[in-house]
Short mmCIF file of C-alpha atoms and ligand atoms in Angstrom, two decimals:
data_model
loop_
_atom_site.label_atom_id
_atom_site.label_comp_id
_atom_site.label_asym_id
_atom_site.label_seq_id
_atom_site.Cartn_x
_atom_site.Cartn_y
_atom_site.Cartn_z
CA UNK I 497 280.35 91.91 166.48
CA UNK I 498 280.56 95.64 165.92
CA UNK I 499 277.45 97.86 165.85
CA UNK I 500 277.86 101.24 164.16
CA UNK I 501 275.10 103.84 164.09
CA UNK I 502 275.02 106.50 161.37
CA UNK I 503 272.81 109.49 160.84
CA UNK I 504 271.23 108.40 157.55
CA UNK I 505 271.20 105.96 154.64
CA UNK I 506 273.68 107.99 152.59
CA UNK I 507 276.29 107.90 155.35
CA UNK I 508 275.81 104.15 155.70
CA UNK I 509 276.24 103.80 151.93
CA UNK I 510 279.57 105.67 152.04
CA UNK I 511 280.81 103.54 154.93
CA UNK I 512 279.72 100.27 153.29
CA UNK I 513 281.25 101.27 149.95
CA UNK I 514 284.52 102.15 151.70
CA UNK I 515 284.64 98.64 153.18
CA UNK I 516 284.11 97.18 149.70
CA UNK I 517 286.80 99.45 148.28
CA UNK I 518 289.27 98.17 150.86
CA UNK I 519 288.55 94.48 150.24
CA UNK I 520 288.56 94.86 146.44
CA UNK I 521 291.84 96.77 146.45
CA UNK I 522 293.45 94.32 148.88
CA UNK I 523 292.85 91.15 146.88
CA UNK I 524 292.82 90.40 143.16
CA UNK I 525 289.92 88.05 142.40
CA UNK I 526 288.11 88.97 145.60
CA UNK I 527 284.75 87.19 146.01
CA UNK I 528 281.96 89.50 147.16
CA UNK I 529 278.49 88.43 148.26
CA UNK I 530 275.72 90.80 147.25
CA UNK I 531 272.18 91.48 148.41
CA UNK I 532 268.99 92.87 146.89
CA UNK I 533 266.15 94.93 148.38
CA UNK I 534 265.93 98.72 148.72
CA UNK I 535 268.50 99.04 151.48
CA UNK I 536 271.65 98.30 149.40
CA UNK I 537 270.66 100.65 146.54
CA UNK I 538 272.50 103.73 147.95
CA UNK I 539 275.58 101.55 148.55
CA UNK I 540 275.47 100.36 144.93
CA UNK I 541 275.13 103.99 143.80
CA UNK I 542 278.25 104.82 145.79
CA UNK I 543 280.14 101.84 144.34
CA UNK I 544 279.22 103.01 140.83
CA UNK I 545 280.54 106.49 141.65
CA UNK I 546 283.81 105.13 143.04
CA UNK I 547 284.22 102.93 139.96
CA UNK I 548 283.65 105.92 137.63
CA UNK I 549 286.18 107.95 139.58
CA UNK I 550 288.74 105.16 139.23
CA UNK I 551 288.88 104.38 142.95
CA UNK I 552 287.55 100.81 142.59
CA UNK I 553 288.40 98.47 139.73
CA UNK I 554 285.84 95.64 139.40
CA UNK I 555 287.55 93.92 136.46
CA UNK I 556 288.78 90.99 138.58
CA UNK I 557 285.93 90.92 141.09
CA UNK I 558 283.73 87.83 141.38
CA UNK I 559 280.26 88.15 142.86
CA UNK I 560 277.69 85.76 144.26
CA UNK I 561 274.20 86.98 145.13
CA UNK I 562 272.28 85.70 148.10
CA UNK I 563 269.02 84.70 146.51
CA UNK I 564 266.47 84.69 143.72
CA UNK I 565 262.73 84.11 143.41
CA UNK I 566 261.74 80.69 142.12
CA UNK I 567 259.96 80.77 138.77
CA UNK I 568 261.06 84.19 137.51
CA UNK I 569 262.98 84.30 134.22
CA UNK I 570 266.31 86.18 134.38
CA UNK I 571 264.87 89.18 132.54
CA UNK I 572 261.62 89.38 134.56
CA UNK I 573 261.35 92.97 135.87
CA UNK I 574 261.23 91.70 139.46
CA UNK I 575 263.97 89.07 139.18
CA UNK I 576 267.01 89.68 141.33
CA UNK I 577 269.27 89.07 138.30
CA UNK I 578 267.60 91.98 136.54
CA UNK I 579 267.75 94.09 139.72
CA UNK I 580 271.49 93.51 140.05
CA UNK I 581 272.14 94.32 136.38
CA UNK I 582 270.14 97.53 136.60
CA UNK I 583 271.29 98.70 140.03
CA UNK I 584 274.97 97.78 139.75
CA UNK I 585 276.47 95.46 137.13
CA UNK I 586 275.44 97.50 134.03
CA UNK I 587 277.22 100.55 135.45
CA UNK I 588 280.60 99.18 136.58
CA UNK I 589 283.50 97.45 134.84
CA UNK I 590 282.69 93.99 136.23
CA UNK I 591 282.81 91.06 133.81
CA UNK I 592 279.19 89.81 133.78
CA UNK I 593 280.55 86.26 133.45
CA UNK I 594 281.96 86.74 136.95
CA UNK I 595 278.59 87.70 138.42
CA UNK I 596 276.41 84.93 139.83
CA UNK I 597 272.79 85.05 140.93
CA UNK I 598 271.04 81.80 141.91
CA UNK I 599 268.94 80.49 139.03
CA UNK I 600 265.25 80.62 139.96
CA UNK I 601 264.31 78.44 137.01
CA UNK I 602 266.92 75.66 137.27
CA UNK I 603 266.85 75.87 141.10
CA UNK I 604 270.24 74.14 141.27
CA UNK I 605 270.87 74.84 144.96
CA UNK I 606 273.52 72.16 145.48
CA UNK I 607 275.48 73.34 142.43
CA UNK I 608 275.45 76.96 143.64
CA UNK I 609 276.67 75.88 147.06
CA UNK I 610 279.47 73.80 145.51
CA UNK I 611 280.56 76.64 143.21
CA UNK I 612 280.99 78.97 146.18
CA UNK I 613 282.94 76.29 148.04
CA UNK I 614 285.16 75.58 145.01
CA UNK I 615 286.07 79.23 144.61
CA UNK I 616 287.19 79.37 148.25
CA UNK I 617 284.14 81.03 149.78
CA UNK I 618 282.97 84.62 149.98
CA UNK I 619 285.47 87.21 151.24
CA UNK I 620 282.99 89.99 152.00
CA UNK I 621 279.24 89.44 152.27
CA UNK I 622 276.74 92.29 152.21
CA UNK I 623 273.42 91.62 153.96
CA UNK I 624 270.15 93.43 154.43
CA UNK I 625 267.55 92.13 156.87
CA UNK I 626 263.87 91.36 156.50
CA UNK I 627 261.41 92.88 158.97
CA UNK I 628 260.94 89.32 160.30
CA UNK I 629 264.70 88.92 160.75
CA UNK I 630 265.42 86.94 157.59
CA UNK I 631 268.83 87.13 155.94
CA UNK I 632 269.04 86.18 152.28
CA UNK I 633 265.68 84.47 152.17
CA UNK I 634 266.32 82.36 155.28
CA UNK I 635 263.00 82.79 157.03
CA UNK I 636 262.19 82.26 160.73
CA UNK I 637 261.99 78.49 161.22
CA UNK I 638 262.33 75.68 163.75
CA UNK I 639 265.86 74.89 162.62
CA UNK I 640 268.68 76.70 160.85
CA UNK I 641 269.10 75.41 157.29
CA UNK I 642 272.78 75.51 156.41
CA UNK I 643 273.39 75.02 152.66
CA UNK I 644 271.86 76.89 149.72
CA UNK I 645 268.27 75.69 149.57
CA UNK I 646 264.75 76.31 148.35
CA UNK I 647 262.72 78.26 150.92
CA UNK I 648 259.05 79.00 151.42
CA UNK I 649 258.50 82.72 151.95
CA UNK I 650 256.50 83.87 154.96
CA UNK I 651 253.33 85.96 154.61
CA UNK I 652 255.26 88.84 156.17
CA UNK I 653 257.98 88.70 153.49
CA UNK I 654 255.40 88.40 150.71
CA UNK I 655 253.62 91.47 152.14
CA UNK I 656 256.90 93.40 152.44
CA UNK I 657 258.04 92.58 148.90
CA UNK I 658 254.64 93.04 147.20
CA UNK I 659 255.56 96.69 146.59
CA UNK I 660 257.93 95.62 143.81
CA UNK I 661 255.19 93.67 141.96
CA UNK I 662 251.90 94.73 140.34
CA UNK I 663 250.01 93.00 143.11
CA UNK I 664 250.54 90.62 146.04
CA UNK I 665 249.40 87.57 144.05
CA UNK I 666 252.33 88.00 141.67
CA UNK I 667 254.94 87.61 144.44
CA UNK I 668 256.51 84.13 144.15
CA UNK I 669 255.88 81.96 147.21
CA UNK I 670 259.31 80.31 147.15
CA UNK I 671 262.90 81.36 146.56
CA UNK I 672 266.37 79.86 146.23
CA UNK I 673 268.72 81.23 148.87
CA UNK I 674 272.22 80.81 150.22
CA UNK I 675 271.72 79.00 153.52
CA UNK I 676 272.70 80.12 157.00
CA UNK I 677 275.92 78.09 156.69
CA UNK I 678 276.78 79.61 153.31
CA UNK I 679 276.39 83.08 154.80
CA UNK I 680 278.28 82.22 158.00
CA UNK I 681 281.22 80.86 155.99
CA UNK I 682 281.91 84.33 154.54
CA UNK I 683 285.15 85.70 155.95
CA UNK I 684 283.66 89.10 156.66
CA UNK I 685 280.02 90.24 156.83
CA UNK I 686 278.43 93.68 156.85
CA UNK I 687 274.71 93.99 157.53
CA UNK I 688 273.03 97.27 156.67
CA UNK I 689 269.61 98.31 157.94
CA UNK I 690 267.62 101.53 157.85
CA UNK I 691 264.19 102.56 159.07
CA UNK I 692 261.88 101.92 162.03
CA UNK I 693 260.39 98.78 160.47
CA UNK I 694 263.75 97.04 160.97
CA UNK I 695 264.22 98.12 164.62
CA UNK I 696 262.55 95.09 166.22
CA UNK I 697 264.44 92.57 164.10
CA UNK I 698 267.74 94.40 164.68
CA UNK I 699 267.27 94.44 168.46
CA UNK I 700 266.37 90.74 168.52
CA UNK I 701 269.24 89.82 166.19
CA UNK I 702 271.82 91.65 168.30
CA UNK I 703 270.53 91.24 171.85
CA UNK I 704 268.19 88.24 171.69
CA UNK I 705 268.99 84.55 171.92
CA UNK I 706 270.62 82.84 168.94
CA UNK I 707 267.65 80.99 167.54
CA UNK I 708 266.28 79.93 164.14
CA UNK I 709 263.11 81.90 164.91
CA UNK I 710 265.29 85.01 164.40
CA UNK I 711 267.65 83.98 161.56
CA UNK I 712 269.89 87.07 161.79
CA UNK I 713 270.72 86.20 165.43
CA UNK I 714 273.17 83.58 164.10
CA UNK I 715 275.46 86.49 163.20
CA UNK I 716 276.30 86.82 166.92
CA UNK I 717 278.41 83.69 166.36
CA UNK I 718 280.42 85.19 163.46
CA UNK I 719 283.88 86.48 164.26
CA UNK I 720 283.96 89.36 161.76
CA UNK I 721 280.57 91.03 161.42
CA UNK I 722 279.59 94.68 161.45
CA UNK I 723 276.07 96.09 161.65
CA UNK I 724 275.74 99.49 159.93
CA UNK I 725 272.48 101.06 161.13
CA UNK I 726 270.68 104.35 160.97
CA UNK I 727 269.18 105.79 164.16
CA UNK I 728 265.71 104.41 163.38
CA UNK I 729 266.94 100.86 162.84
CA UNK I 730 268.99 101.14 166.06
CA UNK I 731 266.13 102.65 168.07
CA UNK I 732 265.18 99.48 169.97
CA UNK I 733 268.72 98.46 170.92
C1 GLP E 1370 264.47 90.58 150.46
C2 GLP E 1370 265.87 90.00 150.25
C3 GLP E 1370 266.75 90.23 151.46
C4 GLP E 1370 266.65 91.68 151.93
C5 GLP E 1370 265.22 91.97 152.30
C6 GLP E 1370 265.02 93.37 152.85
O1 GLP E 1370 263.64 89.74 151.13
N1 GLP E 1370 265.81 88.61 149.97
O2 GLP E 1370 268.08 89.88 151.14
O3 GLP E 1370 267.50 91.89 153.00
O4 GLP E 1370 264.44 91.83 151.11
O5 GLP E 1370 264.71 94.26 151.83
P1 GLP E 1370 264.66 95.84 151.97
O6 GLP E 1370 266.08 96.27 152.00
O7 GLP E 1370 263.96 96.29 150.73
O8 GLP E 1370 263.94 96.14 153.20
#
């Protein structure tokens, strides 16, 4: 595990985008794993810029997103499919047919898992982290759940994500998410985190015991993972 501390979110975005540029240039048909939330937005902005400048060609890139809310139609303003289209896919030369976001209506978890397996797994996975230490939507639990599955969101996550909805009651209570095993099978992982509200989870994930109560702690067992943090997120290390 490598822990890198940067001065701000923009610097993290440039570093993360450079890692993507390397992987995408290295391999035709590279499979990238993508994340939602506010944290990756500057990275996506940077990827869009590099695509416009001709540095990154997305025409052969295949993407799989971590998760989606259960019950939201693809075009719902808060769906992760819509988020990805608006924040990234609509602005780069990726073939939309090559972009995959779990289907929150069909909830075909086993099929999503199989598709990722069949394509040979994810080459580079981008992760954020929830303030309770969740990755994807894998919430603190008694046991790690390995394959893509349907998860019940914690009150903390519902509170955290309510800002994207009109009110808290509109936040779905369940989601479909790549499992801990799906994430761990990625060949390379970068986790990005910014802000004081991530500091506790980051410290526990990096220095605490590997335990399902802190889902991100499993990353200690991955052989090629980098944490890209700002000073606030790193402040409890
Ligand atoms: C959601 C997503 C996670 C993301 C988390 C943190 O719960 N399912 O993948 O890491 O939000 O979001 P933010 O970056 O907005 O803090």
